[in-house]
Amino acid sequence: MPDHRNPALSRRTVLRAGAAGALMIPAGTTLAACSRGDASPGVRRDRPTLTHGVAAGDIATTGALIWARSDQPARMLVETAATESFANAKTFRGPRLTPASDGTGRLRVAGLEPGQTVHYRVTLEGDDGARSEPTTGVLVTAPTSAADITFAWSGDVVGQGWGINPDLDGMTIFGAIADAQPDFFLHSGDAIYADGPVEATKKQNDGNIYRNITTDAKSRPAQTLTEFRGNYAYNLSDKHYRRFAASVAQIIAWDDHEVINNWYPGEDLTGQKREGYTEMNVDILADRARQAWTEWQPATLGDGDRVYRKVAYGPLLDVFVLDMRTYKDANPDAWKTSDDGGILGAAQTQWLIDGLTTSTATWKVVANDLPLSIVVPDTNSDRPGARPSMEAVAQGDPAAPLGREIAFSKILSATKDVPGIVYLTADVHYTAAISYDPNRAGYSDFSPFWEFVSGPLHAGAFPESPLDGTFGAKYEFVHAPTEADTSPAEGFQHFGKVTISSATGTLTVDLCGADGKSLYRKELTPEK
């Protein structure tokens, strides 16, 4: 099979229009009215406009999901081709984009060739037949036979009030990911910080002043549907983010900041220190947040509106995307001794066990949006006289499994004879490699494995947190600041890159800095 990767110049060339040609119109009340805005030079004012570029996601062997947004009611048209000249292009007629979905729309294109670079072009057709200027993108379909694979992962975007800074030329790390040309990007959650307002300036730890571009939706915590939508629009106003979105198909999870920090279903915010909030019912906020997520991300929900899903990427790789938020038990219950599904819920727990044990792929990557053994407290949910509340799986007790660890002890035990399982996560705002060994664990009925951590993409960076010893976790590498909330201008922004060799089956993990240079490398060989 021919190599599906094009030279860097080819991929970048086709994306120039996608990165530079979009007219940025923020989401909000104006969009709900489908305002036409100002036309760019040479474009008729009455034509619809693609406002935030294009994106692709949920890739398969013969198809992918294409996302776009219009500034007025219009029909979404997508063309696909094997070359950037769009010779012999296939045309797909998509949905009508309306204010009901904030002008956003998605179309699943099919009939593509497996394991190939696919060029796509989105055009909007107005009610009167007038068409927008097209915007182009590129994606790589999943292979059906063994092929070299490269993908990247990370999480945490515009967190802690560190927004798009014109002095830094914006969120350049996304340009570095695009330049690495991964076949896809695995977004581990916190794609927005709905609870993190962006003010005009913020003081850094080094004493310098950080300048932000801000918008109405980013000036306060998101509570309304319009405000949640505006958080996604804000990220896509960055030129590097738009180039990344147009050049790399995404597999997207979600975590807490898509709604509010450390949330769990049924949580009542009354009495908590949540500045700026008037809606105290987390479930109401989560419903609005989920709608915005489905509108603004190139992703679709699965059976029963599930976020968790498996993405098959040929004989060498299966990706299991977890949802450690929707079915989560209360954070104060992290010390319980009974098992009620913990952080995944019973159905997802069994789905993961079944998926891992039946997978025939050489490597099974589990995309866990929360780390397994890094101790992440939740002081918002602390109860007087009780043990500390916990946000992730671990609680800091190195002995037998408690709370959410119980479900993961069952997963690890049930899959101990399954080769090639690797866990990838983000969340804690530093990058790390963690080995797990039953010989140093409080619970030993499992086989050794690795968990790799990467992030943040563009948020405050934080010092390393302690590890829980229940599953024998040990830091093999950490790159983290010594001070909390270190700004993107001060460094410690990260993404991870995974390569799988079709010749040897070796999986190599590189933990990279914001410039794309590797800080740490680990090679894992497949079991024979």
Short mmCIF file of C-alpha atoms in Angstrom, two decimals:
data_model
loop_
_atom_site.label_atom_id
_atom_site.label_comp_id
_atom_site.label_asym_id
_atom_site.label_seq_id
_atom_site.Cartn_x
_atom_site.Cartn_y
_atom_site.Cartn_z
CA MET A 1 0.00 0.00 0.00
CA PRO A 2 1.40 3.46 -0.84
CA ASP A 3 2.44 5.70 2.03
CA HIS A 4 -0.61 7.76 3.05
CA ARG A 5 1.38 10.70 4.38
CA ASN A 6 2.00 13.61 2.05
CA PRO A 7 5.12 15.78 2.28
CA ALA A 8 4.82 18.60 4.82
CA LEU A 9 4.68 21.26 2.13
CA SER A 10 1.69 19.63 0.45
CA ARG A 11 -0.34 19.37 3.62
CA ARG A 12 0.47 22.91 4.70
CA THR A 13 -0.24 24.34 1.26
CA VAL A 14 -3.74 22.95 1.10
CA LEU A 15 -4.51 24.41 4.50
CA ARG A 16 -3.62 28.02 3.79
CA ALA A 17 -7.19 28.87 2.87
CA GLY A 18 -8.49 26.94 5.85
CA ALA A 19 -6.29 28.83 8.30
CA ALA A 20 -6.44 32.31 6.86
CA GLY A 21 -9.70 32.48 4.94
CA ALA A 22 -12.20 32.21 7.77
CA LEU A 23 -13.99 35.31 9.00
CA MET A 24 -14.14 35.07 12.77
CA ILE A 25 -17.60 35.79 14.15
CA PRO A 26 -18.02 35.06 17.87
CA ALA A 27 -20.85 32.84 19.01
CA GLY A 28 -23.64 34.53 20.91
CA THR A 29 -26.80 36.51 20.48
CA THR A 30 -25.78 37.90 17.11
CA LEU A 31 -25.27 34.41 15.76
CA ALA A 32 -28.55 33.19 17.10
CA ALA A 33 -30.14 35.81 14.89
CA CYS A 34 -27.93 34.58 12.02
CA SER A 35 -26.33 37.96 11.40
CA ARG A 36 -24.53 38.11 8.08
CA GLY A 37 -21.71 40.31 9.37
CA ASP A 38 -19.13 41.93 7.12
CA ALA A 39 -18.00 40.15 4.00
CA SER A 40 -14.32 39.68 3.24
CA PRO A 41 -12.95 41.42 0.13
CA GLY A 42 -14.30 39.94 -3.10
CA VAL A 43 -17.15 38.09 -1.42
CA ARG A 44 -20.74 39.17 -1.85
CA ARG A 45 -22.33 40.38 1.39
CA ASP A 46 -25.40 38.25 0.85
CA ARG A 47 -23.41 35.04 0.61
CA PRO A 48 -23.08 32.80 3.67
CA THR A 49 -19.68 32.71 5.37
CA LEU A 50 -17.78 29.90 7.09
CA THR A 51 -17.04 31.58 10.40
CA HIS A 52 -14.62 29.28 12.25
CA GLY A 53 -12.83 27.16 9.69
CA VAL A 54 -13.44 23.43 9.29
CA ALA A 55 -12.64 20.31 11.30
CA ALA A 56 -12.80 16.53 10.97
CA GLY A 57 -13.27 13.78 13.53
CA ASP A 58 -14.48 10.26 14.31
CA ILE A 59 -12.38 8.78 11.52
CA ALA A 60 -12.96 5.28 10.20
CA THR A 61 -11.55 3.19 7.36
CA THR A 62 -13.92 4.58 4.73
CA GLY A 63 -15.39 7.69 6.32
CA ALA A 64 -15.09 10.65 8.65
CA LEU A 65 -17.16 13.40 10.20
CA ILE A 66 -16.76 16.92 8.79
CA TRP A 67 -17.70 20.00 10.87
CA ALA A 68 -18.36 23.61 9.87
CA ARG A 69 -20.34 26.70 10.92
CA SER A 70 -22.26 29.31 8.96
CA ASP A 71 -23.12 32.91 9.81
CA GLN A 72 -26.63 32.51 8.32
CA PRO A 73 -29.01 29.70 7.33
CA ALA A 74 -27.29 27.68 4.61
CA ARG A 75 -26.75 24.18 3.27
CA MET A 76 -23.42 22.48 4.03
CA LEU A 77 -21.72 20.95 0.96
CA VAL A 78 -18.59 18.80 1.23
CA GLU A 79 -16.26 17.62 -1.51
CA THR A 80 -13.58 14.96 -1.02
CA ALA A 81 -10.68 14.05 -3.25
CA ALA A 82 -7.37 12.22 -3.28
CA THR A 83 -5.42 15.34 -4.22
CA GLU A 84 -5.47 19.00 -3.31
CA SER A 85 -6.48 19.88 -6.89
CA PHE A 86 -9.82 18.18 -6.14
CA ALA A 87 -9.79 16.34 -9.45
CA ASN A 88 -12.52 13.69 -9.61
CA ALA A 89 -13.99 14.97 -6.36
CA LYS A 90 -16.99 13.37 -4.69
CA THR A 91 -19.70 15.76 -3.52
CA PHE A 92 -21.83 15.23 -0.41
CA ARG A 93 -24.90 17.31 0.30
CA GLY A 94 -25.09 17.93 4.02
CA PRO A 95 -27.51 19.38 6.55
CA ARG A 96 -28.96 22.86 6.61
CA LEU A 97 -27.15 24.96 9.21
CA THR A 98 -29.54 27.08 11.26
CA PRO A 99 -29.69 29.06 14.52
CA ALA A 100 -31.10 25.96 16.26
CA SER A 101 -27.57 24.52 16.34
CA ASP A 102 -25.82 27.91 16.58
CA GLY A 103 -25.09 27.71 12.86
CA THR A 104 -22.98 24.56 13.27
CA GLY A 105 -23.37 21.33 11.38
CA ARG A 106 -21.69 18.00 10.76
CA LEU A 107 -21.75 15.63 7.84
CA ARG A 108 -20.41 12.08 7.74
CA VAL A 109 -18.73 11.40 4.42
CA ALA A 110 -18.40 7.80 3.26
CA GLY A 111 -16.88 5.77 0.47
CA LEU A 112 -13.32 6.94 1.16
CA GLU A 113 -10.21 4.84 0.60
CA PRO A 114 -8.70 3.24 3.74
CA GLY A 115 -5.33 4.43 5.00
CA GLN A 116 -5.14 7.43 2.71
CA THR A 117 -4.83 11.20 2.91
CA VAL A 118 -8.17 12.72 1.98
CA HIS A 119 -8.58 16.37 1.01
CA TYR A 120 -11.95 17.87 1.78
CA ARG A 121 -13.55 21.18 0.91
CA VAL A 122 -16.59 22.76 2.56
CA THR A 123 -18.87 25.26 0.84
CA LEU A 124 -22.09 26.81 2.08
CA GLU A 125 -25.12 27.21 -0.14
CA GLY A 126 -27.56 29.96 0.83
CA ASP A 127 -31.31 29.77 0.44
CA ASP A 128 -31.03 31.77 -2.79
CA GLY A 129 -28.32 29.49 -4.19
CA ALA A 130 -25.45 31.87 -3.48
CA ARG A 131 -22.37 30.00 -2.31
CA SER A 132 -19.65 30.89 0.15
CA GLU A 133 -15.97 30.86 -0.49
CA PRO A 134 -14.75 27.28 0.15
CA THR A 135 -12.53 26.26 3.04
CA THR A 136 -10.27 23.23 2.78
CA GLY A 137 -9.01 20.61 5.17
CA VAL A 138 -7.25 17.26 5.19
CA LEU A 139 -7.62 14.01 7.12
CA VAL A 140 -6.19 10.50 7.13
CA THR A 141 -8.55 7.52 7.09
CA ALA A 142 -7.87 4.45 9.22
CA PRO A 143 -5.97 1.63 7.53
CA THR A 144 -7.25 -1.91 7.01
CA SER A 145 -3.78 -3.48 6.88
CA ALA A 146 -0.64 -2.91 8.88
CA ALA A 147 0.70 0.60 8.32
CA ASP A 148 2.89 3.04 10.21
CA ILE A 149 0.72 5.10 12.59
CA THR A 150 1.42 8.43 14.24
CA PHE A 151 -0.97 10.22 16.56
CA ALA A 152 -0.78 12.92 19.19
CA TRP A 153 -2.69 13.55 22.39
CA SER A 154 -3.09 16.17 25.12
CA GLY A 155 -5.76 18.29 26.83
CA ASP A 156 -6.54 21.46 28.77
CA VAL A 157 -7.14 24.57 26.62
CA VAL A 158 -7.43 28.20 27.82
CA GLY A 159 -7.44 27.31 31.49
CA GLN A 160 -6.88 29.41 34.62
CA GLY A 161 -7.56 32.62 32.69
CA TRP A 162 -4.60 32.25 30.30
CA GLY A 163 -6.19 33.10 26.96
CA ILE A 164 -5.08 33.99 23.46
CA ASN A 165 -2.13 36.34 23.87
CA PRO A 166 -1.22 38.46 20.81
CA ASP A 167 2.26 39.02 22.25
CA LEU A 168 2.87 35.27 21.93
CA ASP A 169 1.19 35.08 18.50
CA GLY A 170 -1.65 33.09 20.03
CA MET A 171 -1.77 29.39 20.87
CA THR A 172 1.29 28.29 18.93
CA ILE A 173 1.38 24.77 20.38
CA PHE A 174 -1.49 23.87 18.07
CA GLY A 175 0.65 24.88 15.13
CA ALA A 176 3.39 22.58 16.45
CA ILE A 177 0.93 19.68 16.57
CA ALA A 178 -0.19 20.42 13.01
CA ASP A 179 3.44 20.54 11.88
CA ALA A 180 4.06 17.10 13.43
CA GLN A 181 1.48 15.76 10.94
CA PRO A 182 -0.12 13.09 13.12
CA ASP A 183 -2.74 10.87 11.53
CA PHE A 184 -5.13 11.99 14.25
CA PHE A 185 -5.25 13.85 17.54
CA LEU A 186 -6.71 12.36 20.71
CA HIS A 187 -8.18 15.16 22.82
CA SER A 188 -8.22 13.98 26.43
CA GLY A 189 -10.71 16.55 27.68
CA ASP A 190 -10.97 20.08 29.04
CA ALA A 191 -11.26 21.38 25.48
CA ILE A 192 -12.68 24.53 27.04
CA TYR A 193 -12.65 26.05 30.52
CA ALA A 194 -16.30 27.03 30.80
CA ASP A 195 -15.68 28.00 34.43
CA GLY A 196 -12.55 30.03 33.68
CA PRO A 197 -13.15 33.67 32.70
CA VAL A 198 -10.46 35.35 30.62
CA GLU A 199 -9.71 38.92 31.70
CA ALA A 200 -7.73 41.47 29.71
CA THR A 201 -4.58 40.97 31.79
CA LYS A 202 -3.20 38.57 34.38
CA LYS A 203 0.01 38.66 36.39
CA GLN A 204 2.43 35.79 35.86
CA ASN A 205 4.54 34.10 38.50
CA ASP A 206 7.62 35.84 37.11
CA GLY A 207 5.98 39.24 37.66
CA ASN A 208 5.29 40.00 34.02
CA ILE A 209 1.84 40.92 32.76
CA TYR A 210 0.11 38.52 30.40
CA ARG A 211 -2.27 40.12 27.90
CA ASN A 212 -5.42 38.35 26.73
CA ILE A 213 -7.79 38.74 23.86
CA THR A 214 -11.19 38.23 25.42
CA THR A 215 -14.85 38.11 24.40
CA ASP A 216 -18.18 38.57 26.08
CA ALA A 217 -18.68 34.82 26.48
CA LYS A 218 -15.21 34.40 28.03
CA SER A 219 -15.61 37.31 30.44
CA ARG A 220 -17.58 35.26 32.99
CA PRO A 221 -18.28 31.61 33.91
CA ALA A 222 -20.48 29.87 31.34
CA GLN A 223 -23.97 29.09 32.58
CA THR A 224 -26.21 29.68 29.57
CA LEU A 225 -26.10 27.68 26.35
CA THR A 226 -24.90 30.79 24.53
CA GLU A 227 -21.98 31.17 26.94
CA PHE A 228 -20.95 27.51 26.59
CA ARG A 229 -21.05 27.88 22.81
CA GLY A 230 -18.96 31.03 23.05
CA ASN A 231 -16.15 29.16 24.79
CA TYR A 232 -15.68 26.87 21.78
CA ALA A 233 -15.93 29.84 19.41
CA TYR A 234 -13.19 31.60 21.39
CA ASN A 235 -10.69 28.76 20.87
CA LEU A 236 -11.42 28.66 17.14
CA SER A 237 -10.70 32.38 16.85
CA ASP A 238 -7.00 31.47 17.16
CA LYS A 239 -5.26 30.99 13.79
CA HIS A 240 -3.07 28.15 15.05
CA TYR A 241 -6.06 26.29 16.49
CA ARG A 242 -7.93 26.66 13.18
CA ARG A 243 -4.94 25.36 11.19
CA PHE A 244 -4.64 22.42 13.57
CA ALA A 245 -8.37 21.65 13.33
CA ALA A 246 -8.26 21.72 9.54
CA SER A 247 -5.17 19.52 9.25
CA VAL A 248 -5.63 16.83 11.91
CA ALA A 249 -8.74 14.73 12.45
CA GLN A 250 -9.71 14.54 16.12
CA ILE A 251 -10.97 11.89 18.52
CA ILE A 252 -12.49 13.88 21.36
CA ALA A 253 -13.30 13.02 24.97
CA TRP A 254 -14.64 15.40 27.58
CA ASP A 255 -13.89 16.08 31.24
CA ASP A 256 -14.90 18.53 33.95
CA HIS A 257 -14.09 21.98 32.59
CA GLU A 258 -16.47 21.54 29.68
CA VAL A 259 -19.01 22.11 32.50
CA ILE A 260 -17.42 23.21 35.81
CA ASN A 261 -14.35 22.21 37.80
CA ASN A 262 -14.50 18.73 39.40
CA TRP A 263 -18.22 18.23 38.76
CA TYR A 264 -20.10 14.99 39.18
CA PRO A 265 -23.73 14.12 38.32
CA GLY A 266 -26.30 15.28 40.85
CA GLU A 267 -23.94 17.75 42.50
CA ASP A 268 -25.47 20.76 44.25
CA LEU A 269 -23.18 23.78 44.22
CA THR A 270 -25.01 25.51 47.06
CA GLY A 271 -22.57 26.47 49.78
CA GLN A 272 -19.51 25.99 47.56
CA LYS A 273 -17.17 28.83 46.67
CA ARG A 274 -18.09 29.09 42.99
CA GLU A 275 -17.65 32.74 42.13
CA GLY A 276 -20.01 34.12 39.52
CA TYR A 277 -22.50 31.24 39.55
CA THR A 278 -26.25 31.62 40.01
CA GLU A 279 -27.24 28.16 38.70
CA MET A 280 -26.51 25.69 41.50
CA ASN A 281 -27.76 22.52 39.78
CA VAL A 282 -24.83 20.85 38.04
CA ASP A 283 -27.09 18.61 35.95
CA ILE A 284 -28.68 21.67 34.33
CA LEU A 285 -25.23 23.09 33.53
CA ALA A 286 -24.09 19.71 32.19
CA ASP A 287 -27.09 19.43 29.84
CA ARG A 288 -26.32 22.82 28.33
CA ALA A 289 -22.62 22.03 28.15
CA ARG A 290 -23.24 18.71 26.42
CA GLN A 291 -25.39 20.39 23.79
CA ALA A 292 -22.64 22.92 23.08
CA TRP A 293 -20.07 20.09 22.95
CA THR A 294 -22.09 18.16 20.38
CA GLU A 295 -22.64 21.30 18.30
CA TRP A 296 -19.09 22.65 18.28
CA GLN A 297 -16.95 19.50 18.22
CA PRO A 298 -16.33 17.18 15.24
CA ALA A 299 -17.70 14.24 17.20
CA THR A 300 -20.90 12.27 17.52
CA LEU A 301 -22.46 10.57 20.50
CA GLY A 302 -22.82 6.79 20.37
CA ASP A 303 -25.65 4.47 21.35
CA GLY A 304 -27.65 5.95 24.20
CA ASP A 305 -25.89 9.28 23.67
CA ARG A 306 -22.63 7.80 24.90
CA VAL A 307 -19.35 9.70 24.87
CA TYR A 308 -17.35 6.52 25.50
CA ARG A 309 -16.56 4.57 22.37
CA LYS A 310 -14.03 2.41 20.56
CA VAL A 311 -12.16 3.67 17.49
CA ALA A 312 -10.63 0.85 15.42
CA TYR A 313 -7.52 1.99 13.56
CA GLY A 314 -6.40 -1.08 11.69
CA PRO A 315 -4.75 -4.28 12.94
CA LEU A 316 -2.16 -2.43 15.02
CA LEU A 317 -4.38 -0.13 17.10
CA ASP A 318 -7.70 0.11 18.91
CA VAL A 319 -8.48 3.28 20.88
CA PHE A 320 -10.93 3.08 23.79
CA VAL A 321 -12.22 6.55 24.67
CA LEU A 322 -13.53 6.67 28.24
CA ASP A 323 -16.10 8.96 29.82
CA MET A 324 -15.03 9.42 33.44
CA ARG A 325 -17.51 12.23 34.07
CA THR A 326 -21.08 11.31 33.09
CA TYR A 327 -21.35 8.21 35.33
CA LYS A 328 -19.09 9.41 38.13
CA ASP A 329 -20.02 8.90 41.76
CA ALA A 330 -19.75 11.74 44.28
CA ASN A 331 -16.22 12.97 44.99
CA PRO A 332 -16.59 12.57 48.80
CA ASP A 333 -17.21 8.84 48.24
CA ALA A 334 -13.62 8.17 47.16
CA TRP A 335 -12.96 6.20 50.37
CA LYS A 336 -15.90 3.80 50.24
CA THR A 337 -15.29 0.06 50.49
CA SER A 338 -18.16 -1.09 48.25
CA ASP A 339 -18.25 -1.08 44.44
CA ASP A 340 -21.12 0.61 42.63
CA GLY A 341 -19.35 1.32 39.35
CA GLY A 342 -17.22 4.13 40.72
CA ILE A 343 -16.05 6.57 38.09
CA LEU A 344 -17.13 4.69 34.95
CA GLY A 345 -20.44 3.16 35.94
CA ALA A 346 -21.13 -0.57 35.72
CA ALA A 347 -22.02 -0.64 32.02
CA GLN A 348 -18.92 1.24 30.87
CA THR A 349 -16.70 -0.82 33.15
CA GLN A 350 -17.93 -4.05 31.57
CA TRP A 351 -17.75 -2.50 28.08
CA LEU A 352 -14.06 -1.72 28.63
CA ILE A 353 -13.30 -5.21 29.96
CA ASP A 354 -15.10 -6.84 27.05
CA GLY A 355 -13.49 -4.53 24.52
CA LEU A 356 -9.96 -5.08 25.77
CA THR A 357 -10.27 -8.84 26.14
CA THR A 358 -11.74 -9.33 22.65
CA SER A 359 -9.53 -6.84 20.80
CA THR A 360 -7.15 -8.39 18.29
CA ALA A 361 -5.18 -5.18 17.76
CA THR A 362 -1.51 -5.24 18.69
CA TRP A 363 -1.95 -2.14 20.86
CA LYS A 364 -4.99 -1.15 22.91
CA VAL A 365 -4.82 2.49 23.92
CA VAL A 366 -7.17 3.49 26.72
CA ALA A 367 -7.88 7.22 26.64
CA ASN A 368 -8.69 7.96 30.29
CA ASP A 369 -9.56 11.61 30.84
CA LEU A 370 -8.55 11.33 34.51
CA PRO A 371 -5.31 9.71 35.73
CA LEU A 372 -5.34 6.34 37.49
CA SER A 373 -2.90 6.93 40.36
CA ILE A 374 -2.15 10.64 40.54
CA VAL A 375 -3.85 12.01 43.65
CA VAL A 376 -6.16 14.89 42.70
CA PRO A 377 -8.07 16.34 45.70
CA ASP A 378 -11.38 18.20 45.37
CA THR A 379 -11.57 20.77 48.14
CA ASN A 380 -14.89 22.12 46.82
CA SER A 381 -16.66 18.94 47.89
CA ASP A 382 -14.99 18.40 51.27
CA ARG A 383 -17.41 17.56 54.08
CA PRO A 384 -16.75 18.56 57.72
CA GLY A 385 -15.22 15.72 59.68
CA ALA A 386 -14.89 13.45 56.64
CA ARG A 387 -11.85 12.28 54.73
CA PRO A 388 -10.79 14.58 51.87
CA SER A 389 -12.87 14.45 48.70
CA MET A 390 -11.11 13.20 45.58
CA GLU A 391 -11.54 14.14 41.93
CA ALA A 392 -9.80 11.29 40.09
CA VAL A 393 -9.44 7.53 40.71
CA ALA A 394 -6.87 7.49 43.52
CA GLN A 395 -7.14 8.95 47.01
CA GLY A 396 -3.61 8.52 48.38
CA ASP A 397 -4.08 5.30 50.37
CA PRO A 398 -1.45 2.83 49.05
CA ALA A 399 -3.15 -0.29 50.41
CA ALA A 400 -6.09 -2.29 49.02
CA PRO A 401 -8.40 -0.62 46.48
CA LEU A 402 -10.97 1.83 47.83
CA GLY A 403 -13.69 3.82 46.10
CA ARG A 404 -13.13 4.17 42.37
CA GLU A 405 -10.02 2.00 42.55
CA ILE A 406 -12.26 -1.02 43.12
CA ALA A 407 -13.70 -0.88 39.61
CA PHE A 408 -10.25 -0.36 38.11
CA SER A 409 -8.86 -3.30 40.12
CA LYS A 410 -11.48 -5.45 38.39
CA ILE A 411 -10.53 -4.02 34.99
CA LEU A 412 -6.81 -4.59 35.58
CA SER A 413 -7.39 -8.14 36.84
CA ALA A 414 -9.74 -9.10 34.03
CA THR A 415 -7.27 -7.84 31.42
CA LYS A 416 -4.00 -9.00 32.98
CA ASP A 417 -3.48 -11.56 30.21
CA VAL A 418 -4.25 -9.06 27.46
CA PRO A 419 -1.04 -7.76 25.86
CA GLY A 420 -0.41 -4.24 24.62
CA ILE A 421 -2.59 -2.08 26.89
CA VAL A 422 -1.39 1.51 27.33
CA TYR A 423 -3.20 4.31 29.18
CA LEU A 424 -3.02 7.93 27.97
CA THR A 425 -4.33 10.88 29.96
CA ALA A 426 -4.03 14.63 30.59
CA ASP A 427 -5.85 16.67 33.31
CA VAL A 428 -3.03 17.46 35.78
CA HIS A 429 -1.24 20.12 33.68
CA TYR A 430 2.19 18.56 33.42
CA THR A 431 3.67 15.67 31.49
CA ALA A 432 4.85 12.39 32.96
CA ALA A 433 5.58 8.72 32.33
CA ILE A 434 4.28 6.34 35.00
CA SER A 435 5.09 2.65 35.26
CA TYR A 436 2.83 0.22 37.15
CA ASP A 437 4.21 -2.93 38.74
CA PRO A 438 2.35 -5.45 40.94
CA ASN A 439 5.59 -6.21 42.82
CA ARG A 440 5.42 -2.81 44.54
CA ALA A 441 1.62 -2.52 44.75
CA GLY A 442 -0.98 -2.75 47.50
CA TYR A 443 -3.07 -4.74 45.02
CA SER A 444 -1.14 -7.17 42.84
CA ASP A 445 -3.57 -9.12 40.66
CA PHE A 446 -2.58 -7.42 37.40
CA SER A 447 0.25 -7.28 34.88
CA PRO A 448 2.72 -4.38 34.55
CA PHE A 449 1.63 -1.53 32.29
CA TRP A 450 2.32 2.14 31.50
CA GLU A 451 0.34 5.34 31.79
CA PHE A 452 1.53 8.49 30.01
CA VAL A 453 0.38 11.99 30.92
CA SER A 454 0.48 15.07 28.72
CA GLY A 455 -0.72 18.65 28.98
CA PRO A 456 -1.61 21.37 29.26
CA LEU A 457 -2.09 22.61 25.72
CA HIS A 458 -2.70 26.22 26.70
CA ALA A 459 -3.42 26.65 30.39
CA GLY A 460 -1.73 27.11 33.73
CA ALA A 461 0.93 24.47 34.42
CA PHE A 462 1.22 22.90 37.90
CA PRO A 463 3.79 21.02 39.99
CA GLU A 464 3.69 17.23 40.06
CA SER A 465 1.21 15.60 42.43
CA PRO A 466 1.87 12.54 44.62
CA LEU A 467 1.12 9.02 43.42
CA ASP A 468 -1.08 6.44 45.08
CA GLY A 469 0.67 3.09 45.58
CA THR A 470 -2.35 0.78 45.30
CA PHE A 471 -1.36 -0.27 41.77
CA GLY A 472 2.39 0.19 42.22
CA ALA A 473 2.65 3.48 40.32
CA LYS A 474 6.08 5.08 39.92
CA TYR A 475 7.13 8.24 38.10
CA GLU A 476 9.76 7.43 35.47
CA PHE A 477 9.77 10.97 34.08
CA VAL A 478 8.13 14.28 35.03
CA HIS A 479 8.33 17.71 33.44
CA ALA A 480 6.49 20.19 35.64
CA PRO A 481 7.04 23.66 37.11
CA THR A 482 7.79 24.27 40.76
CA GLU A 483 5.09 26.94 41.10
CA ALA A 484 1.35 26.57 40.63
CA ASP A 485 -0.47 28.18 37.70
CA THR A 486 2.60 28.85 35.58
CA SER A 487 1.48 30.71 32.46
CA PRO A 488 1.94 29.48 28.86
CA ALA A 489 4.50 32.27 28.40
CA GLU A 490 6.63 30.69 31.13
CA GLY A 491 6.71 27.24 29.52
CA PHE A 492 5.63 23.73 30.58
CA GLN A 493 3.02 23.29 27.85
CA HIS A 494 3.00 19.80 26.40
CA PHE A 495 1.58 17.27 23.98
CA GLY A 496 2.40 13.62 23.50
CA LYS A 497 3.16 11.76 20.29
CA VAL A 498 2.76 8.03 19.67
CA THR A 499 4.23 6.17 16.72
CA ILE A 500 3.61 2.53 15.87
CA SER A 501 5.92 0.79 13.42
CA SER A 502 4.27 -1.50 10.90
CA ALA A 503 7.57 -3.36 10.46
CA THR A 504 8.26 -4.18 14.11
CA GLY A 505 5.01 -3.36 15.91
CA THR A 506 6.98 -1.19 18.35
CA LEU A 507 5.02 1.60 20.02
CA THR A 508 7.08 4.70 20.82
CA VAL A 509 5.85 7.48 23.07
CA ASP A 510 7.42 10.94 22.93
CA LEU A 511 6.46 13.51 25.55
CA CYS A 512 6.94 16.83 23.79
CA GLY A 513 7.21 20.49 24.74
CA ALA A 514 5.27 23.29 23.09
CA ASP A 515 7.83 23.45 20.26
CA GLY A 516 7.27 19.80 19.39
CA LYS A 517 10.70 18.64 20.59
CA SER A 518 10.79 15.41 22.57
CA LEU A 519 11.56 15.69 26.28
CA TYR A 520 11.31 11.95 26.98
CA ARG A 521 10.98 8.82 24.87
CA LYS A 522 9.81 5.34 25.76
CA GLU A 523 9.73 2.40 23.36
CA LEU A 524 7.41 -0.50 24.07
CA THR A 525 7.76 -3.75 22.16
CA PRO A 526 4.78 -6.00 21.44
CA GLU A 527 4.57 -9.32 23.20
CA LYS A 528 5.24 -12.28 20.95
#
